[in-house]
Amino acid sequence: SIARRGPTRPKKIDIGAKARQMQNRRLWTYALTFSCIAGFVVIVLNQFQDQLVFYLTPSDAMEKFAENPTKNKFRLGGLVLEGSVAQPAASQEMEFVITDLITDILVRYKGSLPDLFREGHSVVVEGFIKPYTDEVRKEVSTKPISKKARNLDCFFSATEVLAKHDEKYMPQEVAAAIEKNKKIIEAAATEQAAEVAAS
Amino acid sequence: MSVSLLQPSFLMSKTRSYAQILIGSWLFLTAMAIYLSLGVAPLDFQQGGNSRILYVHVPVAWMSIIVYIATAINTFLFLLTKHPLYLRSSGTGIEMGAFFTLFTLVTGGFWGRPMWGTFWVWDARLTSVFILFFIYLGALCFQKLSVELASILICVGLIDIPIIKFSVNWWNTLHQPGSISRFGTSIHVSMLIPILSNFANFLFLTCILFVLETRLLILSFLESSITEEIEAREGIPKPSSLALFASMAEWLKRPT
């Protein structure tokens, strides 16, 4: 009877403390695992930085093409040079110049253009860099604005043209008002310049 | 007070008595959002009428990310505490988030077709949202195998959220960079208001659905003492909308 009364009676277990202990253990395990995976993803993304870009600027593309001329498929992004869109009578392909303000490159393309394709706006073109042949030289237009692009020894033969929208949204009336104000400011500036020149 | 808010019987009785106000104000919000985005908002100077797609696309994209973050918090708490409430609300979150993400992808495609000239491109923003959709789908599938597995997938997938947010800044993409930042917006106010009202509308709808799901969970413990407690709290059961329908049906079936 002494043995039964003695140490055999179990101590009361605190369930709340037990649960908190388990929660803590889980918290640390999961936090460690998830931060490891997050770090892994960040490292992978950093490694493949080059492949993740959607398009290259014309300058970068020309550099890459100069390094390895066998790989000539590119996606170029840049501004369509204002006044450079032309449809030469000699060829079926239309042409325009895209620029990153350092390098200009002539793009030749046959097909339909998206709605947002405008001169002076961003565009992404997919296709191949090709050296000029005599045939192409004869076909391209002789606009003075695309002279810089024609002086390059290669052009870009596009298979797809995508327009890029910028982050600005405004109603038509506001856009018109801004254009009008810009013109007024410009006119005022030229007037002032003329006055300064006269005096 | 804060403890009584967490009590199931309190939630059940309060959500029931405020249900008409909540749903009524949601309907009002919806009507206002539709009117603002289709009637009041002006045409964009470049896109014309196509900009109306953005009034849905942008809020839905925000919602897919907010729902994801809420779901990730829920699943993480579930992994820690194993409380069924977290499991149920994370399940709701996964379903709704998958829907919102799919809607984002589809509306974005329909905007991109005339504007960019393509329905889909593999740029960083679009691909990361596509991955988000697959995380949601994967979690939906895994839920039937093991809820822990789905929860872990959702928590791991949280790394995709900053990638989606900053993809347009880190890499050059076809998708335009964000218009709304801490430093102001580049969207004109008259076009920002429809976006925000649509966002409020979707957010409200999501909250209502979460509450409804929680109610379903509480009702599923029918054997417990909760139901008795609710009845005791509410006193005499009020005629609910269901009872109204039942009486209408009886009235229609009456012999003439």
XYZ file of C-alpha atoms in Angstrom:
455
model
C 0.000 0.000 0.000
C 2.950 2.300 0.597
C 4.223 1.683 -2.909
C 0.885 2.673 -4.452
C 0.693 5.940 -2.604
C 4.247 6.961 -3.376
C 5.845 8.265 -6.570
C 3.453 6.480 -8.955
C 0.943 9.340 -8.984
C 1.714 11.300 -12.170
C 2.429 15.010 -12.022
C -0.248 17.219 -13.514
C 0.793 18.201 -17.066
C 0.319 21.817 -18.072
C -1.307 21.436 -21.502
C -1.062 25.139 -22.345
C 2.677 25.229 -21.732
C 3.135 22.065 -23.795
C 1.178 23.594 -26.698
C 3.195 26.813 -26.537
C 6.412 24.825 -26.535
C 5.319 22.922 -29.647
C 4.219 26.120 -31.352
C 7.595 27.672 -30.666
C 9.389 24.678 -32.070
C 7.232 24.756 -35.219
C 7.751 28.514 -35.557
C 11.530 28.153 -35.609
C 11.491 25.176 -37.988
C 9.202 26.888 -40.495
C 10.910 30.271 -40.219
C 14.293 28.686 -40.888
C 13.010 26.598 -43.814
C 11.173 29.463 -45.474
C 14.048 31.901 -45.127
C 16.416 29.300 -46.639
C 14.092 28.864 -49.634
C 13.662 32.637 -50.008
C 17.432 33.096 -49.995
C 17.797 30.351 -52.599
C 15.263 32.040 -54.891
C 16.999 35.400 -54.523
C 20.368 33.851 -55.429
C 18.876 32.087 -58.466
C 17.226 35.295 -59.685
C 20.500 37.182 -59.279
C 22.330 34.520 -61.267
C 19.904 34.634 -64.163
C 19.574 38.417 -64.208
C 20.599 38.552 -67.877
C 17.989 36.059 -69.067
C 15.161 37.757 -67.210
C 15.204 41.000 -69.165
C 12.523 41.134 -71.804
C 14.364 43.358 -74.244
C 17.771 44.925 -74.818
C 18.550 48.479 -75.788
C 19.978 48.892 -79.298
C 23.423 49.733 -77.853
C 23.552 46.525 -75.776
C 22.284 44.459 -78.673
C 24.936 45.822 -81.059
C 27.620 45.088 -78.469
C 26.406 41.519 -78.049
C 26.128 41.077 -81.806
C 29.701 42.307 -82.245
C 30.883 39.746 -79.678
C 29.094 36.807 -81.260
C 27.696 37.409 -84.746
C 26.200 33.888 -85.047
C 23.585 34.687 -82.377
C 21.587 37.384 -84.103
C 18.108 36.921 -82.643
C 17.184 39.794 -80.355
C 14.346 41.680 -78.759
C 15.035 45.399 -78.918
C 13.298 48.104 -76.942
C 13.507 51.807 -77.608
C 11.791 54.916 -78.827
C 10.515 55.217 -82.357
C 12.387 58.201 -83.763
C 9.935 60.943 -84.695
C 9.485 61.314 -88.416
C 11.290 58.081 -89.214
C 8.327 55.863 -90.092
C 8.281 55.330 -93.838
C 6.912 52.988 -96.458
C 9.452 52.950 -99.295
C 7.840 52.478 -102.675
C 10.491 50.000 -103.737
C 9.698 47.403 -101.059
C 6.729 45.831 -99.329
C 8.249 46.281 -95.906
C 7.749 49.384 -93.839
C 10.634 50.855 -91.939
C 11.324 52.990 -88.892
C 14.225 53.846 -86.645
C 14.357 52.919 -82.979
C 16.780 54.648 -80.688
C 18.049 54.616 -77.120
C 19.432 58.119 -77.813
C 22.955 56.669 -78.316
C 22.514 54.056 -81.019
C 19.978 54.314 -83.808
C 18.984 51.193 -85.688
C 16.786 50.822 -88.739
C 13.926 48.344 -88.371
C 12.198 46.747 -91.342
C 8.884 45.054 -90.734
C 6.015 43.581 -92.699
C 2.696 43.108 -90.930
C 0.104 44.893 -88.862
C 1.035 47.325 -86.122
C -0.609 47.589 -82.685
C -2.830 50.572 -81.826
C -0.317 52.197 -79.514
C 2.465 52.248 -82.102
C 3.269 55.975 -82.412
C 6.275 58.005 -83.343
C 8.087 59.177 -80.231
C 6.703 56.330 -78.110
C 8.320 53.161 -76.798
C 8.205 49.986 -78.793
C 9.597 46.459 -78.490
C 10.604 44.642 -81.681
C 11.552 40.997 -82.034
C 13.661 39.745 -84.891
C 17.175 39.427 -86.298
C 20.104 41.756 -86.778
C 21.296 41.412 -90.369
C 24.110 43.108 -92.258
C 23.021 45.425 -95.087
C 23.043 43.886 -98.533
C 23.103 45.966 -101.707
C 19.518 44.997 -102.377
C 18.348 46.353 -98.997
C 20.501 49.464 -99.422
C 18.650 50.225 -102.611
C 15.218 49.688 -101.023
C 15.499 51.791 -97.857
C 14.234 55.337 -97.886
C 16.633 58.258 -97.926
C 15.118 60.311 -95.154
C 17.690 62.611 -93.530
C 16.458 61.663 -90.034
C 17.462 58.027 -90.458
C 20.949 58.861 -91.764
C 22.635 57.811 -88.513
C 20.861 54.464 -88.614
C 21.795 53.908 -92.264
C 25.455 54.562 -91.486
C 25.480 51.434 -89.284
C 26.576 48.305 -91.129
C 23.534 46.293 -90.065
C 19.772 46.684 -89.778
C 17.055 44.890 -87.838
C 14.601 42.641 -89.600
C 11.586 42.462 -87.274
C 9.182 39.543 -87.099
C 6.984 41.092 -84.415
C 6.340 44.648 -83.246
C 4.871 45.290 -79.793
C 3.951 48.719 -78.496
C 4.896 49.584 -74.945
C 2.598 51.721 -72.852
C 4.013 54.093 -70.262
C 2.598 54.584 -66.771
C 0.767 57.806 -67.608
C -2.989 57.819 -67.974
C -5.016 60.935 -68.567
C -8.243 61.991 -70.255
C -8.157 63.307 -73.819
C -9.168 66.819 -72.738
C -6.345 67.031 -70.188
C -3.809 65.799 -72.731
C -5.043 68.406 -75.212
C -4.850 71.139 -72.573
C -1.292 70.150 -71.678
C -0.283 70.216 -75.354
C -1.840 73.678 -75.711
C -0.072 75.003 -72.613
C 3.235 73.578 -73.819
C 2.820 75.465 -77.080
C 1.986 78.689 -75.223
C 5.079 78.317 -73.027
C 7.231 77.585 -76.061
C 5.866 80.613 -77.878
C 6.544 82.791 -74.831
C 10.089 81.432 -74.608
C 10.841 82.163 -78.289
C 9.345 85.648 -77.924
C 11.562 86.310 -74.943
C 14.605 85.016 -76.812
C 13.760 87.305 -79.730
C 13.442 90.295 -77.370
C 16.820 89.501 -75.801
C 18.373 89.211 -79.241
C 16.811 92.550 -80.336
C 18.011 94.488 -77.270
C -15.141 43.120 -25.096
C -12.288 41.988 -27.286
C -12.712 38.445 -26.008
C -16.448 38.469 -26.606
C -15.802 39.582 -30.216
C -13.929 36.361 -30.793
C -16.742 34.219 -29.490
C -18.557 32.276 -32.204
C -22.016 33.033 -30.851
C -21.281 36.763 -30.883
C -20.013 36.634 -34.473
C -23.019 34.631 -35.604
C -25.614 36.933 -34.085
C -23.881 40.180 -35.062
C -23.178 39.222 -38.680
C -26.761 38.101 -38.978
C -28.232 41.322 -37.673
C -25.922 43.461 -39.831
C -26.195 41.243 -42.934
C -28.779 43.396 -44.690
C -26.795 46.586 -44.128
C -23.556 44.959 -45.285
C -24.970 43.392 -48.422
C -26.987 46.502 -49.188
C -23.941 48.739 -48.982
C -21.984 46.278 -51.103
C -24.663 46.430 -53.799
C -24.555 50.222 -53.623
C -20.754 50.166 -53.981
C -21.015 47.867 -56.980
C -23.568 50.054 -58.689
C -21.448 53.130 -58.013
C -18.268 51.455 -59.300
C -19.963 50.325 -62.517
C -21.469 53.764 -63.067
C -18.158 55.527 -62.389
C -16.079 53.306 -64.634
C -18.519 53.072 -67.521
C -20.385 56.369 -67.317
C -18.322 59.058 -65.661
C -14.701 58.177 -66.413
C -13.285 59.965 -69.462
C -11.570 58.251 -72.396
C -7.804 57.930 -72.245
C -5.815 60.155 -74.606
C -3.902 57.212 -76.075
C -6.025 54.154 -75.521
C -9.552 55.460 -75.990
C -12.183 53.114 -74.614
C -9.706 50.321 -73.969
C -8.650 52.043 -70.768
C -11.929 50.894 -69.221
C -10.480 47.381 -68.994
C -7.878 48.766 -66.613
C -10.579 49.863 -64.171
C -11.154 46.175 -63.501
C -7.693 44.813 -64.247
C -5.783 46.949 -61.748
C -8.067 46.414 -58.696
C -8.303 42.696 -59.399
C -4.520 42.459 -59.619
C -4.210 44.255 -56.283
C -6.798 41.927 -54.793
C -4.957 38.815 -55.957
C -1.885 40.013 -54.071
C -3.711 41.190 -50.938
C -5.684 37.949 -50.727
C -2.431 36.052 -51.144
C -0.769 37.886 -48.264
C -3.813 37.330 -46.036
C -3.871 33.652 -47.010
C -0.165 33.277 -46.302
C -0.631 34.744 -42.822
C -3.586 32.404 -42.272
C -1.695 29.324 -43.418
C 1.324 30.237 -41.336
C -0.868 30.590 -38.244
C -2.486 27.275 -39.141
C 0.906 25.599 -39.367
C 1.746 26.950 -35.928
C -1.509 26.467 -34.052
C -3.415 23.882 -36.145
C -6.606 25.819 -35.494
C -9.399 24.823 -37.926
C -10.545 28.432 -38.356
C -7.232 29.396 -39.992
C -7.446 26.350 -42.235
C -10.942 27.198 -43.388
C -10.227 30.863 -44.073
C -6.998 30.024 -45.901
C -9.015 27.620 -48.048
C -11.415 30.440 -48.920
C -8.470 32.712 -49.612
C -6.911 30.229 -52.013
C -10.123 29.842 -53.991
C -10.783 33.562 -54.221
C -7.161 34.384 -54.946
C -7.056 31.859 -57.780
C -10.167 33.454 -59.240
C -8.756 36.977 -58.934
C -5.438 35.937 -60.504
C -7.141 34.246 -63.431
C -9.292 37.337 -63.908
C -6.168 39.515 -63.853
C -4.498 37.396 -66.522
C -7.562 37.329 -68.765
C -8.409 41.043 -68.537
C -4.739 41.887 -69.010
C -4.632 39.752 -72.135
C -7.706 41.404 -73.577
C -6.162 44.809 -72.911
C -2.815 43.754 -74.363
C -4.229 42.349 -77.608
C -5.188 45.726 -79.139
C -2.699 47.872 -77.201
C 0.570 45.950 -77.225
C -0.311 43.833 -80.207
C -0.152 40.532 -78.353
C -2.268 38.599 -75.901
C 0.657 37.190 -73.971
C 4.416 37.668 -73.698
C 6.861 36.036 -71.331
C 8.122 39.143 -69.606
C 8.967 39.256 -65.910
C 5.681 40.742 -64.649
C 3.395 38.472 -66.637
C 5.421 35.365 -65.875
C 5.537 36.064 -62.139
C 1.749 36.533 -62.045
C 1.394 33.293 -64.026
C 3.530 31.575 -61.366
C 1.263 33.054 -58.683
C -1.726 31.507 -60.462
C 0.031 28.145 -60.476
C 0.859 28.432 -56.770
C -2.842 28.992 -56.104
C -3.800 26.044 -58.310
C -1.165 23.843 -56.702
C -2.445 24.738 -53.239
C -6.008 23.933 -54.375
C -4.882 20.492 -55.561
C -2.676 19.767 -52.546
C -5.488 20.662 -50.157
C -7.156 17.401 -51.047
C -3.960 15.425 -50.383
C -2.636 17.161 -47.317
C -3.510 20.547 -45.888
C -0.020 20.916 -44.406
C 1.540 20.533 -47.846
C -0.771 23.199 -49.303
C -0.004 25.533 -46.403
C 3.738 25.111 -46.840
C 3.403 25.762 -50.573
C 1.497 28.985 -49.902
C 4.076 30.149 -47.352
C 6.994 29.378 -49.669
C 5.201 31.095 -52.544
C 5.162 34.339 -50.569
C 8.564 35.080 -52.135
C 6.705 35.582 -55.441
C 4.859 38.654 -54.109
C 7.858 41.048 -53.949
C 8.978 39.640 -57.292
C 5.611 40.565 -58.836
C 5.666 43.998 -57.221
C 9.194 44.952 -58.221
C 9.553 42.984 -61.461
C 8.741 46.092 -63.478
C 11.496 48.031 -61.703
C 14.197 45.364 -61.543
C 14.015 44.182 -65.129
C 12.842 45.872 -68.279
C 9.470 44.469 -69.171
C 6.752 45.047 -71.715
C 4.346 45.675 -68.848
C 4.306 49.325 -67.830
C 5.763 50.225 -64.415
C 3.414 50.986 -61.537
C 1.558 54.265 -61.770
C 0.796 54.622 -58.088
C 3.672 54.942 -55.665
C 4.556 56.738 -52.460
C 5.596 59.760 -54.472
C 2.230 60.308 -56.118
C 0.374 58.932 -59.080
C 0.655 59.405 -62.794
C -3.009 58.549 -63.301
C -5.364 61.475 -63.636
C -7.782 61.778 -60.700
C -10.860 61.250 -62.865
C -9.475 57.841 -63.869
C -8.072 56.992 -60.445
C -11.465 57.250 -58.723
C -13.088 54.404 -60.730
C -10.061 52.219 -59.984
C -10.277 52.918 -56.260
C -14.049 52.427 -56.126
C -13.731 49.113 -57.930
C -10.995 48.161 -55.497
C -13.181 49.037 -52.517
C -15.947 46.986 -54.084
C -13.782 43.871 -54.501
C -12.280 44.266 -51.046
C -15.721 44.506 -49.484
C -16.950 41.466 -51.412
C -13.944 39.466 -50.239
C -14.549 40.439 -46.609
C -18.220 39.439 -46.866
C -17.303 36.076 -48.357
C -14.742 35.465 -45.616
C -17.372 36.158 -42.958
C -19.888 33.886 -44.704
C -17.309 31.115 -44.829
C -16.565 31.569 -41.129
C -20.284 31.319 -40.416
C -20.442 28.075 -42.372
C -17.554 26.720 -40.324
C -19.269 27.614 -37.060
C -22.541 26.111 -38.280
C -20.723 22.893 -39.115
C -20.227 22.319 -35.384
C -23.950 21.791 -34.992
C -23.621 19.218 -32.268
C -21.734 21.589 -30.056
C -23.389 23.847 -27.517
C -22.854 26.880 -29.757
C -26.232 26.703 -31.452
C -28.028 26.681 -28.148
C -25.955 29.624 -27.047
C -26.858 31.549 -30.200
C -30.518 30.882 -29.726
C -30.297 31.947 -26.112
C -28.523 35.151 -27.129
C -30.997 36.020 -29.854
C -34.046 35.156 -27.815
C -36.986 34.336 -30.058
C -35.694 33.422 -33.548
C -36.444 36.288 -35.932
C -37.985 35.637 -39.334
C -34.940 35.289 -41.548
C -34.842 35.853 -45.286
C -35.121 32.099 -45.785
C -38.296 32.054 -43.781
C -39.549 34.893 -45.941
C -38.886 32.844 -49.084
C -40.640 29.869 -47.540
C -43.705 31.935 -46.740
C -43.652 33.386 -50.277
C -43.556 29.886 -51.716
C -46.476 28.908 -49.545
C -48.371 31.974 -50.655
C -47.740 31.105 -54.324
C -48.909 27.538 -53.777
C -52.115 28.596 -52.088
C -55.324 27.207 -53.592
C -57.119 29.814 -55.696
